PDB file of C-alpha atoms (C1' of nucleotides) in Angstrom:
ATOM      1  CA  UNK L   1     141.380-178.134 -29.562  1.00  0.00           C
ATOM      2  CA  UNK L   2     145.138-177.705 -28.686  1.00  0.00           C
ATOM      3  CA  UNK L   3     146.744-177.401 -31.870  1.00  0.00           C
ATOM      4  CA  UNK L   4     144.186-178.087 -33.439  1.00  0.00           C
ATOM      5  CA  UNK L   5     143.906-177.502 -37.762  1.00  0.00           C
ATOM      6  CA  UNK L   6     141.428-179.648 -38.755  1.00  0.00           C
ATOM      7  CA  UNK L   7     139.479-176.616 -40.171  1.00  0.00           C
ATOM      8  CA  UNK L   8     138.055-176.380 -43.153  1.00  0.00           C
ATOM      9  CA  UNK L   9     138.366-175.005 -46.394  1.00  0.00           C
ATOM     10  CA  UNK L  10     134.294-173.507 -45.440  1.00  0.00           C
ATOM     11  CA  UNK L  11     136.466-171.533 -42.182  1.00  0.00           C
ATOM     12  CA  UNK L  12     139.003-170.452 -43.672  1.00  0.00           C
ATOM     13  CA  UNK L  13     137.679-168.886 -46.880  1.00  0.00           C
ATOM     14  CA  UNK L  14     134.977-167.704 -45.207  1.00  0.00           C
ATOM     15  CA  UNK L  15     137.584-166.136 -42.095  1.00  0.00           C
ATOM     16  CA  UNK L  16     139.428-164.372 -44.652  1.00  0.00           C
ATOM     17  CA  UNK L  17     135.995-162.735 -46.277  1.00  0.00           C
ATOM     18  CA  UNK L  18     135.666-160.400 -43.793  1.00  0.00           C
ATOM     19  CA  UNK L  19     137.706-157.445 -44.447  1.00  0.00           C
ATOM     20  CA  UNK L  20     138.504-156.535 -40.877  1.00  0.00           C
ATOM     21  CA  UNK L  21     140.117-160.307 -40.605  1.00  0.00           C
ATOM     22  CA  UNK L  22     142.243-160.028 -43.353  1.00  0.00           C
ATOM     23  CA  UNK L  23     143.237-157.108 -41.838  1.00  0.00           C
ATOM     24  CA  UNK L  24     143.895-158.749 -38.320  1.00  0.00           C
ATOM     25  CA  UNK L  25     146.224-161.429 -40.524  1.00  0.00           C
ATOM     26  CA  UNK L  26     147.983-158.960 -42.167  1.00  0.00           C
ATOM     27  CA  UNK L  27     148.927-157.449 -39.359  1.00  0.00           C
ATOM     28  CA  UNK L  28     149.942-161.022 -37.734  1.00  0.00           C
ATOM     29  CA  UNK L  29     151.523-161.860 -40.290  1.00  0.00           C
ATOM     30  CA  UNK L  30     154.640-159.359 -39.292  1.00  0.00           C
ATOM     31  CA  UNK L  31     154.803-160.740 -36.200  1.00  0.00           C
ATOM     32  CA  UNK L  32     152.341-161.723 -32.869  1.00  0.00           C
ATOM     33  CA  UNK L  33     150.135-159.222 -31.048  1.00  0.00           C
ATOM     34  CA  UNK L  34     147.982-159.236 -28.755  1.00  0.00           C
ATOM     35  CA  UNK L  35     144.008-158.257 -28.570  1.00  0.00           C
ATOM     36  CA  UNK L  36     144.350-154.619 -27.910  1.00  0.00           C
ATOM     37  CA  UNK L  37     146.809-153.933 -30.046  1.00  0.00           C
ATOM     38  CA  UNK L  38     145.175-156.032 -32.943  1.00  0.00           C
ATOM     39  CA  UNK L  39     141.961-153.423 -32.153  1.00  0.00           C
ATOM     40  CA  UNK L  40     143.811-150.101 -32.046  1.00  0.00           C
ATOM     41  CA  UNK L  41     143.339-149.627 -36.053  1.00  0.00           C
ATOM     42  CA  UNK L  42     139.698-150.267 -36.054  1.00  0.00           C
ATOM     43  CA  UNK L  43     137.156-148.716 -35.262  1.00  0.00           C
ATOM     44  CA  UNK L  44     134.776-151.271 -33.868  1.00  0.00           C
ATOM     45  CA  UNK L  45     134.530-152.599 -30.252  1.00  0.00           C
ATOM     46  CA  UNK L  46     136.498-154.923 -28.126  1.00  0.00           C
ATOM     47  CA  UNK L  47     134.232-157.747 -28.462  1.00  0.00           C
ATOM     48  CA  UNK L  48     133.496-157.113 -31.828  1.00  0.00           C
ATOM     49  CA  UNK L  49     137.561-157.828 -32.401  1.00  0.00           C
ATOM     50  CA  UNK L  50     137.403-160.822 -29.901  1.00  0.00           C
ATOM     51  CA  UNK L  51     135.209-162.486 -32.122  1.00  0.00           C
ATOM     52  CA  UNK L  52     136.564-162.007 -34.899  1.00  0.00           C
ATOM     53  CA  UNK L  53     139.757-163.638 -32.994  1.00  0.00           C
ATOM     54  CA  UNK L  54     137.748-166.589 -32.411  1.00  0.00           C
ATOM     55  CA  UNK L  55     136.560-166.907 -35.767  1.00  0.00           C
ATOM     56  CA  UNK L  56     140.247-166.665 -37.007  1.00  0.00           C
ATOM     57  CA  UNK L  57     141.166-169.071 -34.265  1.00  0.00           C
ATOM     58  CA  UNK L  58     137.900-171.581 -35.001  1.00  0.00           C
ATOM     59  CA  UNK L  59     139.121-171.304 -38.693  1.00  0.00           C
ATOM     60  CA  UNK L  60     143.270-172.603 -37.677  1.00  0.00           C
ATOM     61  CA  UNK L  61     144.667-169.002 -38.676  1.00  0.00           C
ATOM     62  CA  UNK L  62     145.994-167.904 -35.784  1.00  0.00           C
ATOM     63  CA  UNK L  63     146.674-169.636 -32.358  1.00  0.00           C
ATOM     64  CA  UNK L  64     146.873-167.761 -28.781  1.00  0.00           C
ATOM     65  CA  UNK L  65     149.538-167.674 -26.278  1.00  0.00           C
ATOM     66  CA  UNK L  66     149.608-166.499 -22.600  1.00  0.00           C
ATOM     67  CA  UNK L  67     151.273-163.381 -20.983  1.00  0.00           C
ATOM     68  CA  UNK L  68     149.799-162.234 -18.008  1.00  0.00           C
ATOM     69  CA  UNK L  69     146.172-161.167 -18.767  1.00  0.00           C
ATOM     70  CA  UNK L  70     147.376-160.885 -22.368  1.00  0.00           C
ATOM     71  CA  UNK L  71     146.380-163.377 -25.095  1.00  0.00           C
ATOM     72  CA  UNK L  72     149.141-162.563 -27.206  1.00  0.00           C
ATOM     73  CA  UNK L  73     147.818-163.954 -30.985  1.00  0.00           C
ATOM     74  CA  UNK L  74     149.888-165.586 -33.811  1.00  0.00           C
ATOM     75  CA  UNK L  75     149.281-166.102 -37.182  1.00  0.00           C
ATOM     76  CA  UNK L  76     149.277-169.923 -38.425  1.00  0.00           C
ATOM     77  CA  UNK L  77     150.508-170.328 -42.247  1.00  0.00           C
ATOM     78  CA  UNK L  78     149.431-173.627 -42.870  1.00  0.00           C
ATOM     79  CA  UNK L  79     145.808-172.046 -42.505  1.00  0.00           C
ATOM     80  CA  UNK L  80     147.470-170.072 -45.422  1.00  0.00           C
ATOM     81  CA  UNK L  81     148.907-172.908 -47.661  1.00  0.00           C
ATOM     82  CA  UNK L  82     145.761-174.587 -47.948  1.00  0.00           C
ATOM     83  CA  UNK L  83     143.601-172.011 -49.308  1.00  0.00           C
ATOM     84  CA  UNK L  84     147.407-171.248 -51.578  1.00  0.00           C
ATOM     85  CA  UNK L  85     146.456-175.023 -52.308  1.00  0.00           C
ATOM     86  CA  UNK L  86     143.074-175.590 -53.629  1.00  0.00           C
ATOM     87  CA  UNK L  87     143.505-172.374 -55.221  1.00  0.00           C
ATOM     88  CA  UNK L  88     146.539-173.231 -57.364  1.00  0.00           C
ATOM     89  CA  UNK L  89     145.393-176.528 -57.763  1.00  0.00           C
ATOM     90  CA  UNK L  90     141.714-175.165 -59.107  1.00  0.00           C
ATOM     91  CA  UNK L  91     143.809-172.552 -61.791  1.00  0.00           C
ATOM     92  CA  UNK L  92     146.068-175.221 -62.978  1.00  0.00           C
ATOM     93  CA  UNK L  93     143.209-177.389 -63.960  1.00  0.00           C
ATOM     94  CA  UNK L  94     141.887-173.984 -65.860  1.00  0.00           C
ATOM     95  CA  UNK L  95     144.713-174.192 -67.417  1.00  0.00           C
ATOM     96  CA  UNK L  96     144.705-177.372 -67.917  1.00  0.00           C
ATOM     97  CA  UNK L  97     141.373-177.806 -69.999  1.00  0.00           C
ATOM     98  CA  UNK L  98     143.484-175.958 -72.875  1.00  0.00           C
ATOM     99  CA  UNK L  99     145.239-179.138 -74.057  1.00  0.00           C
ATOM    100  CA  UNK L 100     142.110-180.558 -75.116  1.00  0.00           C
ATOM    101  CA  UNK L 101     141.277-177.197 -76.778  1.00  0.00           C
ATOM    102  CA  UNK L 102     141.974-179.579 -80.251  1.00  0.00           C
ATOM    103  CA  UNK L 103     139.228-182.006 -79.390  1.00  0.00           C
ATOM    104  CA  UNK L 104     137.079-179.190 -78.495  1.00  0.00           C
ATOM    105  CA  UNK L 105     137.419-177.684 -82.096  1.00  0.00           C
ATOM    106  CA  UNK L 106     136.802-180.563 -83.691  1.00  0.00           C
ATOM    107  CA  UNK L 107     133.628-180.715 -81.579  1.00  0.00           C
ATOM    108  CA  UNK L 108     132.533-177.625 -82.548  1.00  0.00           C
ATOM    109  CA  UNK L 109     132.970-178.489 -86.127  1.00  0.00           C
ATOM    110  CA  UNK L 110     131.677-181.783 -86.182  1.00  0.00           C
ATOM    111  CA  UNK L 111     128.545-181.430 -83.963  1.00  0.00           C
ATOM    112  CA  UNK L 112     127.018-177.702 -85.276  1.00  0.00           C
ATOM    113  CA  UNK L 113     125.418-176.155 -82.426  1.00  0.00           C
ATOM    114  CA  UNK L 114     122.466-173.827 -83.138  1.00  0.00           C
ATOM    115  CA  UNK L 115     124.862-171.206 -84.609  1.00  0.00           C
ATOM    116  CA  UNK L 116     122.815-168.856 -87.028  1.00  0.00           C
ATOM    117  CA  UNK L 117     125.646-167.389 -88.063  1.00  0.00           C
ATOM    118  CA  UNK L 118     127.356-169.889 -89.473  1.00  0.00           C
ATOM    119  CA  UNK L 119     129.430-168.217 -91.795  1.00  0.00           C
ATOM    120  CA  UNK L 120     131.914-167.602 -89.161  1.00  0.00           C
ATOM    121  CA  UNK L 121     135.255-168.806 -89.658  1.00  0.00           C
ATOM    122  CA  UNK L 122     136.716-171.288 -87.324  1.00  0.00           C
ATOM    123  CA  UNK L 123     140.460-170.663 -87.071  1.00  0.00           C
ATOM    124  CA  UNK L 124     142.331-173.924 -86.274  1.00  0.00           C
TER     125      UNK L 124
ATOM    126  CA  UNK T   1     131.029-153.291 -64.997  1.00  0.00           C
ATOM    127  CA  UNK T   2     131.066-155.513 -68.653  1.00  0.00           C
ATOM    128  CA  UNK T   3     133.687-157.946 -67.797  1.00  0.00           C
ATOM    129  CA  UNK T   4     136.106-156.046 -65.622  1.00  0.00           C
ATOM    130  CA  UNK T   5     136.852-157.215 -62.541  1.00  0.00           C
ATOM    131  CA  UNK T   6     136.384-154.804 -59.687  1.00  0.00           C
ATOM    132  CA  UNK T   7     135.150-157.725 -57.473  1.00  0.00           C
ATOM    133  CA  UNK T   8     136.649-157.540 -53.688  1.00  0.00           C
ATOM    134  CA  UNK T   9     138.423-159.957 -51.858  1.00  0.00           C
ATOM    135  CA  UNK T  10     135.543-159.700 -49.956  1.00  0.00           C
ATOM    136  CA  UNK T  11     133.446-161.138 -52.645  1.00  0.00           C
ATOM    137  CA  UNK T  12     135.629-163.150 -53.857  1.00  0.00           C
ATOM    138  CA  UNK T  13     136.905-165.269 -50.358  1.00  0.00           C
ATOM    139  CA  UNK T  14     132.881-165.147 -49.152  1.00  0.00           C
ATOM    140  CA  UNK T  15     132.245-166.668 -52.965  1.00  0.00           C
ATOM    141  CA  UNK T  16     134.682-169.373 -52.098  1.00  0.00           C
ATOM    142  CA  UNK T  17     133.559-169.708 -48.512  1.00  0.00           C
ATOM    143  CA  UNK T  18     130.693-172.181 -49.712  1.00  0.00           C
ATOM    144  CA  UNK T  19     131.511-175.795 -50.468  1.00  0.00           C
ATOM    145  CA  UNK T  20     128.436-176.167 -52.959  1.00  0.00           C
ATOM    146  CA  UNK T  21     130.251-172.818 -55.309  1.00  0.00           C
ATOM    147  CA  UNK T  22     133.905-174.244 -54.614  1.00  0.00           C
ATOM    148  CA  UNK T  23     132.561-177.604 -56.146  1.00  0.00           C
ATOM    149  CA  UNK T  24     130.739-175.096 -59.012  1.00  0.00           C
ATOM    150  CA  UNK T  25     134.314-173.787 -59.382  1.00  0.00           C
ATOM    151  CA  UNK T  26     136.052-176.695 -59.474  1.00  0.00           C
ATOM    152  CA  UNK T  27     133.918-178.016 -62.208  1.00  0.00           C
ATOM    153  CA  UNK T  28     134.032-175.212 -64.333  1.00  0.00           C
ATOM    154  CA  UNK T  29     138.426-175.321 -64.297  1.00  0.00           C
ATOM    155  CA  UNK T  30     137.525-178.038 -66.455  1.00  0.00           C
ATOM    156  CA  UNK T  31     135.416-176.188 -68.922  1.00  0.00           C
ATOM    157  CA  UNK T  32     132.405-174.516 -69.332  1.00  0.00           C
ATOM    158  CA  UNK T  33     129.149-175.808 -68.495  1.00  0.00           C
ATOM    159  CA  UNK T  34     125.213-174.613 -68.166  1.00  0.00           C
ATOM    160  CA  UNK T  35     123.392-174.628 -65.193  1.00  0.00           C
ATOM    161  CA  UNK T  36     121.901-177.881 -65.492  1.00  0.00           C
ATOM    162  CA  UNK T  37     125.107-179.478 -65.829  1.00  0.00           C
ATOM    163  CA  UNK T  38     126.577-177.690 -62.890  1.00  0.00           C
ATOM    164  CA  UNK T  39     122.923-178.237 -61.192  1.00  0.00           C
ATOM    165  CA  UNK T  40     123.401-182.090 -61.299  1.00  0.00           C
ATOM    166  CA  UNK T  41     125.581-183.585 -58.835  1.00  0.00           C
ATOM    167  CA  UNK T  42     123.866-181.508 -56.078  1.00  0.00           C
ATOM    168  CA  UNK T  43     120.458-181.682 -54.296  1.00  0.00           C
ATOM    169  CA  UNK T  44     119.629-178.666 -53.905  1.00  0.00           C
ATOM    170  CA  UNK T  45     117.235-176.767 -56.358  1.00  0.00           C
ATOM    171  CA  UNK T  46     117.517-174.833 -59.659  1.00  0.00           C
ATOM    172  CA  UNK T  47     116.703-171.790 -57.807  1.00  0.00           C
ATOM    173  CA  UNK T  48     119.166-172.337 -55.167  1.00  0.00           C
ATOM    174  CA  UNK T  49     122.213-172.949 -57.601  1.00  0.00           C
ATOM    175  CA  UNK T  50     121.243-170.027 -59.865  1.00  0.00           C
ATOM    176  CA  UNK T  51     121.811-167.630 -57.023  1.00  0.00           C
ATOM    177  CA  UNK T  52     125.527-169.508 -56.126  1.00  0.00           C
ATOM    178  CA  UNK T  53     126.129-168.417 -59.836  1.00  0.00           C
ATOM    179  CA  UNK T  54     125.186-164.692 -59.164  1.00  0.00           C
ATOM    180  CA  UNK T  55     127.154-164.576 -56.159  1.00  0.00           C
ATOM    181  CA  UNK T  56     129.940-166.420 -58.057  1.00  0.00           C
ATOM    182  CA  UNK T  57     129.632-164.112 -61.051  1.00  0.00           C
ATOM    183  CA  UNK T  58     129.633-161.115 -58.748  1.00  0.00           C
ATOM    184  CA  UNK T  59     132.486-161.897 -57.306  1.00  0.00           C
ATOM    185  CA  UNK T  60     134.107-162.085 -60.885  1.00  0.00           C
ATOM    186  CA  UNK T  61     134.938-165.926 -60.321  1.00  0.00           C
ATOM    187  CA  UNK T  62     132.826-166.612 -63.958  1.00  0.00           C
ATOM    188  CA  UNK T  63     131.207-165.248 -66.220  1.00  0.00           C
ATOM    189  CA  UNK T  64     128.349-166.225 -68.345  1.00  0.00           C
ATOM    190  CA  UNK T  65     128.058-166.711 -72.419  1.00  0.00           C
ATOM    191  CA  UNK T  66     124.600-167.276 -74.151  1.00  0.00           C
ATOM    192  CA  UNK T  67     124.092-170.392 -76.192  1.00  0.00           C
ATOM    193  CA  UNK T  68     120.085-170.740 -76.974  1.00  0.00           C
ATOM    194  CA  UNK T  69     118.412-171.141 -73.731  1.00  0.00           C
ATOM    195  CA  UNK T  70     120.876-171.764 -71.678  1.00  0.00           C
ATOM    196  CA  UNK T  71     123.279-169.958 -69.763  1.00  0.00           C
ATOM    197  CA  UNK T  72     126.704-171.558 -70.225  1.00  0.00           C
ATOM    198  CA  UNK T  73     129.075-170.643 -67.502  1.00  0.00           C
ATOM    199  CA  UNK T  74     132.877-169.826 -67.826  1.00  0.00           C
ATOM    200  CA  UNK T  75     135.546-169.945 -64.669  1.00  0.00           C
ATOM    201  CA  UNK T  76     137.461-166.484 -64.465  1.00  0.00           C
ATOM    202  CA  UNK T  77     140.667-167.447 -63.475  1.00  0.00           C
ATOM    203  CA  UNK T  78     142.025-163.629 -62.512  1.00  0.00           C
ATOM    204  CA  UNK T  79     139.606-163.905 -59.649  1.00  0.00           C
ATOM    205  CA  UNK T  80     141.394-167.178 -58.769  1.00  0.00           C
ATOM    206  CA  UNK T  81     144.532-165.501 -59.052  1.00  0.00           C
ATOM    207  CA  UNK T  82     143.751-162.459 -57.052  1.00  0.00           C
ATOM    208  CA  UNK T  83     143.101-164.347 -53.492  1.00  0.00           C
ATOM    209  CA  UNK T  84     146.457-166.523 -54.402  1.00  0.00           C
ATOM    210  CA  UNK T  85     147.980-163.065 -54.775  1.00  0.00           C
ATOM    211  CA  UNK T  86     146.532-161.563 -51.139  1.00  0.00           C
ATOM    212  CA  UNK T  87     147.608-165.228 -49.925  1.00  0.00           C
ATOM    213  CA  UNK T  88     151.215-165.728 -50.720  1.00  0.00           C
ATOM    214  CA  UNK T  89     151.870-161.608 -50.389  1.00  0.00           C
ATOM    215  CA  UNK T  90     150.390-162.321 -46.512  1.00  0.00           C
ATOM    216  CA  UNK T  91     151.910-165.585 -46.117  1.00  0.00           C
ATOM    217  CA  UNK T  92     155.585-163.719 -47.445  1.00  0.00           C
ATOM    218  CA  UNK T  93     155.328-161.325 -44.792  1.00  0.00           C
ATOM    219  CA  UNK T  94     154.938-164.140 -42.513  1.00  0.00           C
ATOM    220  CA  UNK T  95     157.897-166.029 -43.406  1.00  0.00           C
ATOM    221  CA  UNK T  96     160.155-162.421 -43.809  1.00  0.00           C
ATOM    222  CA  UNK T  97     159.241-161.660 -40.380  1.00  0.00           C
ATOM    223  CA  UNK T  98     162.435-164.180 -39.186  1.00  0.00           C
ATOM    224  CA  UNK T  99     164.556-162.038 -40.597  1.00  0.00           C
ATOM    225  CA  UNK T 100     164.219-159.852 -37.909  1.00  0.00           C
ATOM    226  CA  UNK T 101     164.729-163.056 -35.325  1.00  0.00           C
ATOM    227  CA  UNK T 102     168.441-162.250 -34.178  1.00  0.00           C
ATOM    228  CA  UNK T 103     166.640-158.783 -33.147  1.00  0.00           C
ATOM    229  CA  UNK T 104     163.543-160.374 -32.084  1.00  0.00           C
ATOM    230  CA  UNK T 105     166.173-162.515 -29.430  1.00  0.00           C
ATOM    231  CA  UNK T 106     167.973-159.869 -28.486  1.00  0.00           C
ATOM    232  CA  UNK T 107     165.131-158.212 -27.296  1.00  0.00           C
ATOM    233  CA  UNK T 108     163.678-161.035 -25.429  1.00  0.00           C
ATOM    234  CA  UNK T 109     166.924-160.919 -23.638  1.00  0.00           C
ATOM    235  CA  UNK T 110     167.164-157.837 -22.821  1.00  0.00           C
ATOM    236  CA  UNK T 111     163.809-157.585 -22.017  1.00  0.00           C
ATOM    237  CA  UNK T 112     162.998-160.860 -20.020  1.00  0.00           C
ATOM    238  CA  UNK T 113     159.446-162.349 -20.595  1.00  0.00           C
ATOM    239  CA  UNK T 114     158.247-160.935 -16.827  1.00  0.00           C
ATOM    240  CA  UNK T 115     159.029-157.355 -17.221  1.00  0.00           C
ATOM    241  CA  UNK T 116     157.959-155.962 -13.808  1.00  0.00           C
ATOM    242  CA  UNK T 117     160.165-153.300 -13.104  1.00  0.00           C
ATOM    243  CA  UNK T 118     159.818-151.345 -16.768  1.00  0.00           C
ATOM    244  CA  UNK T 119     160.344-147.820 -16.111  1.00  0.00           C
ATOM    245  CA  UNK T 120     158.120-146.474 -18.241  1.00  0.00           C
ATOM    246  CA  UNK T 121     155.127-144.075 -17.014  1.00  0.00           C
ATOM    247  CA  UNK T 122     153.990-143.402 -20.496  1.00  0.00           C
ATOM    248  CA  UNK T 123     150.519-142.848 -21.045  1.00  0.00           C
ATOM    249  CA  UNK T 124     148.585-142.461 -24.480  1.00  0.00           C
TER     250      UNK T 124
ATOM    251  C1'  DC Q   1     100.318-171.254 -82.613  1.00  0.00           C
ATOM    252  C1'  DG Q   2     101.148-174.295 -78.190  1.00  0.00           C
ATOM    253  C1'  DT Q   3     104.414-176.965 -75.609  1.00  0.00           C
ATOM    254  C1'  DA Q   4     108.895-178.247 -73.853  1.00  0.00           C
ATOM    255  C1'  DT Q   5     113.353-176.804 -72.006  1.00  0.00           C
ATOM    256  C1'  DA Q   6     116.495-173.697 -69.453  1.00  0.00           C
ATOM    257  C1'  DT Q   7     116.896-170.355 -66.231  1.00  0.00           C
ATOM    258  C1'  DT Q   8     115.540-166.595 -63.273  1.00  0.00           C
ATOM    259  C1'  DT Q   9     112.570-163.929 -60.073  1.00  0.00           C
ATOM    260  C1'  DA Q  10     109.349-163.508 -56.159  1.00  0.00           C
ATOM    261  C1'  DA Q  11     107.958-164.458 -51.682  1.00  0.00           C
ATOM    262  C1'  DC Q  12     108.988-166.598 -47.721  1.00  0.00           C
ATOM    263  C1'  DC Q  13     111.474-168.882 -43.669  1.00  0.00           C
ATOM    264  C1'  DA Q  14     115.317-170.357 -40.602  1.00  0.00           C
ATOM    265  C1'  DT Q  15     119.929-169.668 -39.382  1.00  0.00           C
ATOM    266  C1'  DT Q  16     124.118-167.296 -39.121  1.00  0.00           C
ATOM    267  C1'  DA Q  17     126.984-163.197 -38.948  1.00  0.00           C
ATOM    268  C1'  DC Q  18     128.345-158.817 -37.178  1.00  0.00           C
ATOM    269  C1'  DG Q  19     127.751-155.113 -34.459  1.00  0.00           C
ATOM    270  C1'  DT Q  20     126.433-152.968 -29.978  1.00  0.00           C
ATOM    271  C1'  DT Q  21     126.578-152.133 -24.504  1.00  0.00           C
ATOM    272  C1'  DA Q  22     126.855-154.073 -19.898  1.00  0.00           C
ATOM    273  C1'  DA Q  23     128.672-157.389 -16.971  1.00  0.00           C
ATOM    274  C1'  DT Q  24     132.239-160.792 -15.874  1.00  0.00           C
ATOM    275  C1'  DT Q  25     136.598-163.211 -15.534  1.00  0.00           C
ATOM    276  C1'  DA Q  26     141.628-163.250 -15.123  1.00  0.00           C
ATOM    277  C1'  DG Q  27     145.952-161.523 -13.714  1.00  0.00           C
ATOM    278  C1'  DC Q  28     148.872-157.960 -12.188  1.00  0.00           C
ATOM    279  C1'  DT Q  29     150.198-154.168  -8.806  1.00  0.00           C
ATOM    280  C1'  DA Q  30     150.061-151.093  -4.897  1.00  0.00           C
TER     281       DA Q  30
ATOM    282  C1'  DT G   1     142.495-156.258   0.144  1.00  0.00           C
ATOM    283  C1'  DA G   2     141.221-152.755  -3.674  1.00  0.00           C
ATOM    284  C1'  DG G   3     141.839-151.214  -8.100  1.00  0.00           C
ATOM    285  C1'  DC G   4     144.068-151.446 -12.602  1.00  0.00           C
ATOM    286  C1'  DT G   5     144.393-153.574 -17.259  1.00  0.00           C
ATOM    287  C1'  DA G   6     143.275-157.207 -20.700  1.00  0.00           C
ATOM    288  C1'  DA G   7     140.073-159.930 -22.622  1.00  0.00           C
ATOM    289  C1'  DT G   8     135.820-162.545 -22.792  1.00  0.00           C
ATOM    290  C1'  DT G   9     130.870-163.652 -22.175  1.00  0.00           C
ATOM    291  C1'  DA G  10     125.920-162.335 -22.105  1.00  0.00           C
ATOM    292  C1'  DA G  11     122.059-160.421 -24.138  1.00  0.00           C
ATOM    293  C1'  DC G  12     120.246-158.241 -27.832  1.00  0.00           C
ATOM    294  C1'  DG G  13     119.072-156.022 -32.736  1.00  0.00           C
ATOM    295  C1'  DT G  14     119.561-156.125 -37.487  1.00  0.00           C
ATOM    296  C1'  DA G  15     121.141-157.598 -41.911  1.00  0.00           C
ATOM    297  C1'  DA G  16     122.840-161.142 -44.842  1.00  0.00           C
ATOM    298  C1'  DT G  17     122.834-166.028 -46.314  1.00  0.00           C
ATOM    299  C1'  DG G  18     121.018-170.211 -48.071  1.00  0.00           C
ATOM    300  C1'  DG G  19     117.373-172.961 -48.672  1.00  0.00           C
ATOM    301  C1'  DT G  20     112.425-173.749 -50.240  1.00  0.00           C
ATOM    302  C1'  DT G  21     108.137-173.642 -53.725  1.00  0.00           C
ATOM    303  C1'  DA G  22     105.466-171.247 -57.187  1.00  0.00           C
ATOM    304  C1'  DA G  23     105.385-168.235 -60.924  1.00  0.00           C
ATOM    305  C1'  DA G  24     107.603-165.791 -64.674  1.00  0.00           C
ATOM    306  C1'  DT G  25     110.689-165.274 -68.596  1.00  0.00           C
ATOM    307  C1'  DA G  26     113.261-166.613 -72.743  1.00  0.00           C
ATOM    308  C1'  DT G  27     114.187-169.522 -76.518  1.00  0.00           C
ATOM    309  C1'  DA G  28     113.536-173.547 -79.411  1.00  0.00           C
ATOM    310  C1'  DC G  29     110.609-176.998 -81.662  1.00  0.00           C
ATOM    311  C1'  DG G  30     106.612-179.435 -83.864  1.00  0.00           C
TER     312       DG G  30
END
DNA sequence: CGTATATTTAACCATTACGTTAATTAGCTA
DNA sequence: TAGCTAATTAACGTAATGGTTAAATATACG
């Protein structure tokens, strides 16, 4: 465990899906904090936020420190950057498929799908 | 509802929290396809990958034309581009928060990390 | 018409997720 | 030591998720 970030994609998006997580990261992300003050805002139980700290934890997003009986949490980026990566990475190959929008008219054209309109005119 | 996009984050980072509707995703940046086609490369059934593509299409991550019989599913990249907005906005706040460091050290020295003696009696 | 193809819905089951309250552990402080 | 405060673990209920098979729907084709 340590330092660990060998979490997944599967943690982290599905860490960040519950609203009350994002929240927790928000908040992290202007600095640490620990347990209780991470709770104050909500209004759910103790445990309730503990777990959700593991999840975050489980998922590389945040790692813990030690003060005293406080678990003072922090928020790990790099958790971040790789959802930031797939992400970007999935849109620019969106974006991508438009360069072969020429081929894809000329398929259109040259293979007539079950169009009953036909009189439709294809703008090139 | 039509084609706007009130999805959630919620819906959207839960959406992406499964690797079988990522891969869905990732398929469709390179174009549309039907559900067979994005039915193939896994082993799981029809049924199975029809519901990814509600949840998917709930969560305004595609969208879904009509060609005969089939289905033919479309990536909608402004879902994409809504968690990469939450993400980097978060992930800003996180690096900004070093601006405040020369404070953050002055504090810690004049507040060292075993603060026993703090004067303060205040209660919530 | 009847059949094939594409996809969805229905009914069901196992597992996971999220919340609760009560009890427990850990570390200070008097 | 006792008694705070901080946080976690235990035990439990309920709802959501993800898979299955069987049946239903929609459209095209011969």
């Amino acid at each position: 465990m340590s330092t660990t970030s060998a979490a997944t994609l599967d943690s982290i998006f599905s860490a960040l899906a519950d609203p009350t997580r994002r929240a927790i990261v928000a908040r992290l992300a202007t600095g640490e904090a620990t347990v209780l003050e991470l709770a104050a805002p909500f209004d759910i139980s103790l445990p309730a936020i503990s777990r959700h700290l593991k999840v975050l934890e489980h998922a590389g997003l945040i790692s813990r420190g030690r003060d005293a009986q406080r678990r003072p949490c922090q928020l790990r980026a790099e958790a971040l950057d790789e959802i930031t990566r797939w992400t970007l990475h999935t849109r620019e190959a969106w974006s991508d498929r438009f360069e072969r929008l020429d081929d894809y008219l000329k398929t259109l054209q040259s293979k007539p799908r079950k169009v009953k309109n036909r009189n439709d005119r294809k703008k090139k």
